[in-house]
Coordinates of C-alpha atoms in Angstrom, one line a residue:
Chain A
M253 CA 68.9 72.4 92.5
A254 CA 67.2 75.7 93.2
D255 CA 69.2 78.4 95.0
I256 CA 68.1 80.2 98.1
T257 CA 65.8 83.1 97.4
F258 CA 65.0 86.0 99.7
F259 CA 62.1 88.0 98.2
K260 CA 58.5 86.9 98.1
D261 CA 58.7 86.5 94.3
P262 CA 61.8 84.6 93.4
G263 CA 61.8 86.5 90.2
D264 CA 62.7 89.6 92.2
D265 CA 65.9 87.8 93.3
R266 CA 66.9 87.3 89.7
L267 CA 65.9 90.9 88.8
F268 CA 68.1 92.2 91.6
G269 CA 70.9 90.1 90.3
V270 CA 70.5 91.5 86.8
V271 CA 70.5 95.1 88.1
M272 CA 73.7 94.5 90.1
E273 CA 75.4 92.9 87.1
L274 CA 74.5 95.9 85.1
A275 CA 75.8 98.2 87.8
Q276 CA 79.1 96.3 87.8
E277 CA 79.3 96.7 84.1
V278 CA 78.7 100.5 84.4
Y279 CA 81.5 100.7 87.0
A280 CA 83.9 98.7 84.9
L281 CA 83.2 100.8 81.9
R282 CA 83.5 104.0 83.9
Q283 CA 87.0 102.9 85.0
K284 CA 87.9 102.0 81.4
V285 CA 86.8 105.4 80.2
R286 CA 88.8 107.1 82.9
A287 CA 91.9 105.1 81.9
L288 CA 91.4 105.9 78.2
E289 CA 91.0 109.6 79.0
G290 CA 94.2 109.5 81.1
E291 CA 92.4 110.1 84.3
A292 CA 93.3 108.4 87.6
A293 CA 91.2 105.4 88.5
D294 CA 88.5 105.8 91.1
T295 CA 89.8 106.0 94.7
T296 CA 88.2 103.8 97.3
E297 CA 86.2 106.8 98.4
S298 CA 84.8 107.7 95.0
R299 CA 84.0 104.0 94.3
D300 CA 82.1 103.8 97.6
A301 CA 80.3 107.0 96.7
F302 CA 79.4 105.5 93.3
V303 CA 78.0 102.4 95.0
S304 CA 76.1 104.5 97.5
R305 CA 74.4 106.5 94.8
I306 CA 73.2 103.3 93.1
L307 CA 71.9 101.7 96.4
T308 CA 70.4 104.8 97.9
P309 CA 66.9 103.7 96.9
L310 CA 67.2 100.8 99.3
T311 CA 67.4 103.2 102.3
Y312 CA 65.2 106.1 101.1
E313 CA 63.4 106.0 104.4
A314 CA 66.4 107.3 106.2
D315 CA 66.7 110.2 103.7
S316 CA 63.2 111.4 103.6
P317 CA 60.7 109.7 105.9
D318 CA 57.0 109.7 105.3
P319 CA 55.7 112.7 107.3
A320 CA 52.7 110.6 108.2
F321 CA 50.2 113.4 108.4
Q322 CA 46.7 113.5 107.0
A323 CA 46.0 116.2 104.4
P324 CA 43.1 118.4 105.6
Chain B
M299 CA 87.1 81.5 104.5
S300 CA 84.9 83.9 106.1
V301 CA 85.0 87.8 106.3
M302 CA 85.5 89.9 109.3
T303 CA 85.8 93.4 107.9
V304 CA 85.2 94.8 104.5
G305 CA 87.9 94.9 101.9
R306 CA 88.5 98.4 100.6
H307 CA 91.5 98.4 98.3
A308 CA 91.2 95.6 95.7
T309 CA 93.1 97.7 93.1
D310 CA 96.2 97.5 95.3
A311 CA 96.1 93.8 96.1
Q312 CA 99.0 91.9 94.6
P313 CA 97.7 88.6 93.3
F314 CA 99.4 85.3 93.3
T315 CA 102.2 85.7 95.7
G316 CA 105.5 85.2 94.0
L317 CA 104.1 84.7 90.5
D318 CA 104.2 87.4 87.9
V319 CA 100.7 87.0 86.6
P320 CA 98.5 90.1 86.8
V321 CA 94.8 90.2 87.3
P322 CA 93.3 91.6 84.0
D323 CA 92.2 95.2 84.4
E324 CA 88.6 94.3 83.5
T325 CA 88.4 91.7 86.2
R326 CA 90.1 93.9 88.7
R327 CA 87.4 96.5 88.1
R328 CA 84.7 93.9 88.7
I329 CA 86.3 92.8 91.9
D330 CA 86.6 96.4 93.1
F331 CA 82.9 97.0 92.5
V332 CA 82.0 93.9 94.5
L333 CA 84.2 95.3 97.4
G334 CA 82.3 98.6 97.2
L335 CA 79.0 96.6 97.5
R336 CA 80.3 94.7 100.4
H337 CA 81.4 97.9 102.2
H338 CA 78.0 99.5 101.6
W339 CA 76.3 96.3 102.8
A340 CA 78.3 96.1 106.0
T341 CA 77.9 99.7 106.9
T342 CA 75.0 101.6 105.4
L343 CA 72.6 98.6 105.0
F344 CA 73.5 97.1 108.3
R345 CA 73.0 100.4 110.2
A346 CA 69.6 100.9 108.4
L347 CA 68.6 97.3 109.4
R348 CA 69.7 98.0 113.0
A349 CA 67.5 101.1 113.0
Q350 CA 64.5 99.1 111.8
Y351 CA 65.2 96.4 114.3
D352 CA 65.5 98.9 117.2
A353 CA 62.2 100.5 116.2
A354 CA 60.5 97.1 115.9
V355 CA 61.8 95.9 119.3
A356 CA 60.7 99.2 120.9
A357 CA 57.2 98.6 119.6
S358 CA 57.1 95.0 120.7
P359 CA 56.0 93.8 124.1
K360 CA 58.5 90.9 124.0
K361 CA 62.2 91.9 124.1
P362 CA 64.4 89.3 122.4
R363 CA 67.3 88.1 124.5
T364 CA 68.9 85.7 121.9
G365 CA 69.4 85.4 118.2
E366 CA 66.7 82.8 118.0
E367 CA 64.2 85.0 119.8
A368 CA 65.0 87.9 117.5
G369 CA 64.4 85.8 114.4
P370 CA 60.7 86.5 113.9
I371 CA 61.2 90.3 114.4
V372 CA 64.2 90.4 112.0
E373 CA 62.5 88.4 109.3
A374 CA 59.6 90.8 109.3
L375 CA 61.8 93.9 108.8
P376 CA 61.4 95.6 105.4
L377 CA 65.1 95.6 104.7
Y378 CA 65.9 92.1 105.8
P379 CA 65.3 90.3 102.5
T380 CA 67.5 92.9 100.8
F381 CA 70.3 92.6 103.4
A382 CA 70.2 88.8 103.1
W383 CA 70.2 88.9 99.3
Y384 CA 73.3 91.0 99.3
E385 CA 75.1 88.9 101.7
R386 CA 74.8 85.8 99.5
N387 CA 75.0 87.4 96.1
I388 CA 77.9 89.7 96.8
Q389 CA 79.8 86.6 97.7
K390 CA 78.7 84.9 94.4
M391 CA 79.7 87.9 92.4
M392 CA 83.1 87.9 94.0
W393 CA 83.8 84.2 93.2
R394 CA 82.7 84.8 89.6
A395 CA 85.2 87.7 89.3
L396 CA 88.0 85.8 91.1
T397 CA 87.5 82.7 89.0
E398 CA 87.7 84.8 85.9
A399 CA 91.0 86.3 87.1
C400 CA 92.5 82.8 87.7
V401 CA 91.1 81.1 84.6
A402 CA 92.9 83.8 82.5
H403 CA 96.2 82.3 83.7
Q404 CA 95.0 78.7 84.3
D405 CA 97.8 76.8 82.6
R406 CA 100.6 78.9 84.0
L407 CA 99.2 78.8 87.5
V408 CA 98.6 75.0 87.6
A409 CA 102.0 74.4 86.1
A410 CA 103.6 76.5 88.8
L411 CA 101.7 74.8 91.5
N412 CA 102.9 71.4 90.4
A413 CA 106.5 72.3 89.6
P414 CA 109.1 70.9 92.1
V415 CA 110.4 73.4 94.6
P416 CA 114.2 73.5 94.4
S417 CA 116.2 72.9 97.6
P418 CA 113.1 73.2 99.9
I419 CA 113.7 74.3 103.6
G420 CA 110.3 72.9 104.5
S421 CA 108.4 69.9 103.2
L422 CA 105.1 68.7 101.6
E423 CA 103.5 65.3 102.3
L424 CA 100.3 64.5 100.3
D425 CA 98.2 61.4 100.8
P426 CA 96.4 60.5 97.6
A427 CA 94.7 57.7 99.5
L428 CA 93.2 59.9 102.1
A429 CA 89.4 59.7 102.2
L430 CA 88.1 63.2 102.5
P431 CA 85.1 63.4 104.8
D432 CA 81.6 63.5 103.3
Y433 CA 80.7 66.7 105.1
Y434 CA 83.7 68.4 103.5
T435 CA 83.2 67.2 99.9
R436 CA 79.4 67.7 99.9
T437 CA 79.5 71.3 100.9
E438 CA 80.8 74.2 98.7
F439 CA 82.0 76.2 101.7
H440 CA 81.7 79.9 101.3
I441 CA 79.9 79.3 98.1
Q442 CA 83.2 78.8 96.3
P443 CA 82.4 76.7 93.2
G444 CA 84.0 73.3 93.6
G445 CA 85.4 74.2 97.1
V446 CA 89.1 74.4 97.7
W447 CA 89.8 70.8 97.2
S448 CA 88.4 69.6 93.8
A449 CA 90.9 71.3 91.4
D450 CA 94.3 72.9 91.5
L451 CA 93.1 76.2 90.2
N452 CA 90.6 76.5 93.1
A453 CA 93.5 77.0 95.5
F454 CA 94.5 80.2 93.6
V455 CA 90.9 81.4 93.5
Y456 CA 90.7 80.9 97.3
E457 CA 94.0 82.7 97.9
L458 CA 93.0 85.6 95.8
G459 CA 89.7 85.8 97.6
A460 CA 91.5 86.0 101.0
K461 CA 93.7 88.8 99.7
V462 CA 91.0 91.0 98.4
I463 CA 88.2 90.2 100.9
F464 CA 89.8 90.1 104.3
L465 CA 91.4 93.4 104.3
G466 CA 91.8 94.3 100.7
K467 CA 95.5 95.2 100.9
N468 CA 96.2 91.9 102.6
D469 CA 99.3 90.4 101.2
D470 CA 100.9 90.1 104.6
Y471 CA 97.7 88.7 106.2
A472 CA 97.6 91.1 109.1
F473 CA 94.7 89.2 110.6
H474 CA 96.7 86.0 111.1
R475 CA 99.8 87.9 112.3
L476 CA 97.8 89.6 114.9
F477 CA 96.4 86.3 116.1
T478 CA 99.8 84.8 116.3
Q479 CA 101.4 87.8 118.1
A480 CA 98.5 88.7 120.4
A481 CA 96.5 85.6 121.1
I482 CA 99.3 83.0 121.6
P483 CA 100.7 83.1 125.2
D484 CA 104.4 83.4 125.5
G485 CA 106.1 80.0 125.8
A486 CA 109.1 77.9 124.8
Y487 CA 107.2 75.9 122.2
R488 CA 109.4 73.3 120.4
D489 CA 106.7 71.7 118.2
I490 CA 103.7 73.6 116.9
L491 CA 100.8 72.2 114.9
D492 CA 98.4 74.3 112.9
M493 CA 95.2 72.5 111.9
G494 CA 93.3 73.5 108.8
C495 CA 96.1 75.6 107.5
G496 CA 94.7 76.3 104.0
F497 CA 97.3 77.9 101.8
G498 CA 99.5 78.6 104.9
K499 CA 98.6 82.1 105.9
S500 CA 97.9 80.9 109.5
A501 CA 101.0 78.7 109.7
R502 CA 103.7 81.1 108.4
P503 CA 103.5 83.6 111.2
F504 CA 104.6 81.0 113.8
V505 CA 107.9 80.7 112.1
D506 CA 108.5 84.4 112.8
R507 CA 107.2 84.5 116.3
F508 CA 108.8 81.2 117.4
P509 CA 111.9 80.9 115.2
G510 CA 113.3 77.9 117.1
A511 CA 110.2 75.8 116.8
R512 CA 109.3 73.1 114.3
V513 CA 106.0 74.2 112.6
V514 CA 103.8 71.5 111.2
A515 CA 100.6 72.4 109.3
I516 CA 97.8 70.1 108.1
D517 CA 94.8 70.5 105.8
L518 CA 92.4 68.2 103.9
S519 CA 92.9 69.8 100.5
A520 CA 95.9 68.8 98.3
P521 CA 95.6 71.9 96.1
V522 CA 95.9 74.4 99.0
L523 CA 98.7 72.4 100.6
K524 CA 100.7 72.5 97.3
L525 CA 100.1 76.3 97.2
A526 CA 101.0 76.6 100.9
H527 CA 104.3 74.8 100.4
R528 CA 105.2 76.8 97.4
Q529 CA 104.4 80.1 99.1
A530 CA 106.2 79.3 102.3
E531 CA 109.3 78.3 100.4
K532 CA 109.1 81.5 98.4
L533 CA 108.9 83.5 101.6
G534 CA 111.6 81.5 103.3
K535 CA 109.4 80.0 106.0
P536 CA 110.3 76.4 106.9
V537 CA 107.0 74.6 107.4
A538 CA 106.1 70.9 107.2
F539 CA 102.8 70.7 105.3
M540 CA 100.9 67.4 105.5
Q541 CA 97.5 66.2 104.2
R542 CA 95.8 64.9 107.3
V543 CA 92.4 64.9 109.0
A544 CA 92.2 67.2 112.0
E545 CA 90.1 64.8 114.1
D546 CA 92.4 61.9 113.5
T547 CA 95.8 63.2 112.6
R548 CA 97.8 59.9 113.2
F549 CA 100.6 61.9 114.9
P550 CA 101.9 60.3 118.1
G551 CA 100.3 61.5 121.3
A552 CA 102.1 64.2 123.4
S553 CA 104.2 65.4 120.4
F554 CA 103.3 69.1 120.3
D555 CA 103.5 72.0 122.8
L556 CA 101.0 74.2 120.9
V557 CA 98.1 73.2 118.6
T558 CA 96.1 75.9 116.8
A559 CA 93.1 76.0 114.6
T560 CA 92.0 79.3 113.0
M561 CA 88.6 79.5 111.3
V562 CA 88.3 75.7 111.2
I563 CA 86.0 74.3 113.8
H564 CA 82.9 76.2 112.7
E565 CA 83.0 74.3 109.4
Q566 CA 82.8 70.9 111.2
P567 CA 79.7 69.0 112.3
M568 CA 79.5 69.0 116.1
P569 CA 80.7 65.4 116.6
V570 CA 83.7 66.1 114.4
M571 CA 84.4 69.3 116.3
K572 CA 84.4 67.5 119.6
R573 CA 86.7 64.8 118.2
T574 CA 89.0 67.6 116.9
L575 CA 89.2 69.2 120.3
A576 CA 89.9 65.8 121.9
E577 CA 92.6 65.2 119.3
M578 CA 94.2 68.6 120.0
R579 CA 94.4 67.6 123.7
R580 CA 95.8 64.1 122.8
L581 CA 98.6 65.7 120.7
L582 CA 99.7 68.1 123.4
R583 CA 102.4 67.4 125.9
P584 CA 101.5 68.1 129.5
G585 CA 101.3 71.8 130.0
G586 CA 100.8 72.4 126.3
R587 CA 98.3 74.8 124.9
A588 CA 95.5 74.7 122.4
V589 CA 94.5 78.1 120.9
I590 CA 91.6 78.4 118.6
L591 CA 90.2 81.4 116.6
D592 CA 86.6 81.0 115.7
Y593 CA 83.1 82.4 116.1
H594 CA 80.8 82.8 119.1
R595 CA 77.5 84.4 119.8
T596 CA 77.8 88.0 121.0
G597 CA 74.7 88.4 123.2
D598 CA 73.4 91.0 120.7
P599 CA 70.2 89.4 119.4
L600 CA 70.3 91.1 116.0
R601 CA 74.0 90.1 115.3
D602 CA 73.5 86.6 116.6
F603 CA 70.4 86.0 114.4
L604 CA 72.2 87.4 111.4
M605 CA 75.1 85.1 112.1
L606 CA 72.9 82.1 112.3
G607 CA 71.5 83.1 108.9
H608 CA 75.0 83.6 107.6
A609 CA 75.6 79.9 108.1
R610 CA 73.1 79.1 105.4
R611 CA 73.6 82.2 103.2
N612 CA 77.3 81.5 102.9
N613 CA 77.1 77.7 102.7
E614 CA 78.6 77.0 106.1
P615 CA 75.9 74.5 107.3
F616 CA 77.5 73.5 110.6
M617 CA 78.3 76.9 111.9
G618 CA 74.9 77.1 113.7
H619 CA 76.1 74.5 116.2
I620 CA 79.1 76.5 117.3
L621 CA 76.9 79.6 117.8
R622 CA 74.6 77.7 120.0
V623 CA 76.9 75.7 122.3
D624 CA 79.3 76.8 124.9
T625 CA 82.6 75.9 123.2
A626 CA 84.6 76.7 126.3
Q627 CA 82.6 74.1 128.2
V628 CA 83.1 71.6 125.3
M629 CA 86.9 72.2 125.8
R630 CA 86.5 71.5 129.5
D631 CA 84.5 68.4 128.7
V632 CA 87.3 66.9 126.6
G633 CA 89.7 67.6 129.5
F634 CA 91.3 71.0 128.9
T635 CA 92.0 73.2 131.9
D636 CA 92.5 77.0 132.3
V637 CA 89.9 77.5 129.5
A638 CA 89.3 81.0 128.4
L639 CA 87.1 82.5 125.7
L640 CA 87.9 86.1 124.7
P641 CA 86.3 88.3 122.0
F642 CA 88.9 89.1 119.3
D643 CA 89.1 92.5 117.7
E644 CA 90.7 92.0 114.3
R645 CA 91.2 95.8 113.8
G646 CA 94.3 95.7 116.0
A647 CA 93.5 95.2 119.6
G648 CA 93.3 91.4 119.4
P649 CA 91.9 89.4 122.3
R650 CA 90.0 91.4 124.8
E651 CA 91.0 90.1 128.2
D652 CA 88.1 91.7 129.9
G653 CA 85.7 89.5 127.9
T654 CA 83.6 92.3 126.4
W655 CA 82.8 92.8 122.8
P656 CA 84.0 96.0 121.1
A657 CA 81.4 98.7 120.5
R658 CA 80.9 98.8 116.7
D659 CA 78.1 99.9 114.5
D660 CA 79.2 98.1 111.3
W661 CA 78.6 94.4 110.6
H662 CA 81.6 92.3 111.6
F663 CA 82.2 88.6 112.3
P664 CA 82.1 87.6 116.0
W665 CA 85.6 86.3 116.4
V666 CA 86.8 84.8 119.6
V667 CA 90.0 83.3 120.9
L668 CA 89.5 80.0 122.8
R669 CA 92.4 78.9 124.8
G670 CA 92.9 75.7 126.9
R671 CA 95.8 73.9 128.5
K672 CA 96.5 70.2 129.0
G673 CA 97.0 69.9 132.7

């Protein structure tokens, strides 16, 4: 049975999933490297900052809105 | 299980109460990332969605008054598909990681679950002949693969999910202790029944608050009841766990002074929910109380529409009913008196006696306490 999809192209749902799986891998590897190098694991705050950096493109508008002017 | 606030501290969560089986580091890191996603979704993404909604409403001649009326506006917001995708798929990522953690210790966990408990102070009564309701077996509630009932290991997956998702550092289940301490009126309760007890996190606090009472807890799922019994014994909490159906418990009438159901009735089809409320009343002695913790619409059209969508996105297909009806009136309809419905702030304040919702800009579940008395 097909799962629920949320984007106009269901392929985008899968693509989003692939990107998140990759991001999860990067996070896990980052933690592993920190452990191997004897560094402390990410804190909750640094983890949240990591996630925020990855997801910032979703809310670009809030960072730098379209100035909505016509060039002369 | 549903989620009221975002977990933040997966790396601190102690898995598998009473069992020395660690979550593998790799899995723990995956879970931690999922919690980071959930936090971002419930704060940054929700606030951005709110900003888009407010702008759209300001530009619209029609001002939505309900979740249903807000629907067309919300569905047209640029961020809505993303917000919705995250809600469902974060949950799926979580179950995958939690299942991985439990499968790593499958043989040991299942053996522990089925080992006899020496010198129990409580009890466990399973009913292998019990016919589980179709609505229950046909729905993988909360998107948990196989639900909580179809395999022993699923009880551990569910328990671990409750630990890391509810509050992250949630070994002592502060949510349920708060409900027991703040939402249950004082009283000389001799016999307490907790319906839909799961692995016992809602039942155990009654032993502490009402130490002289007999605490009985029922659920449909044999695996979670076995886990509940084991954990209660480990923690020294005498509870009688029984596999029974909430809407038809087969207990004698007027045999309890307090009957509770936390996070249960929103998973039931409306006719079953009404029968459950009627059963609660039948079980109470005159003057006894029913106290329920569940969801209710908030009057904020955006939140209420998102909650209606959550029902589908989180495989909780009957939740929409409870968000649309006046559950307090349903309680009155089955004969309860002194009915009250109070928003419940899980961050520490508990039930809000003035009936108002807390001012919050993050996403949260719309918990309410519903109380009634058998006259």
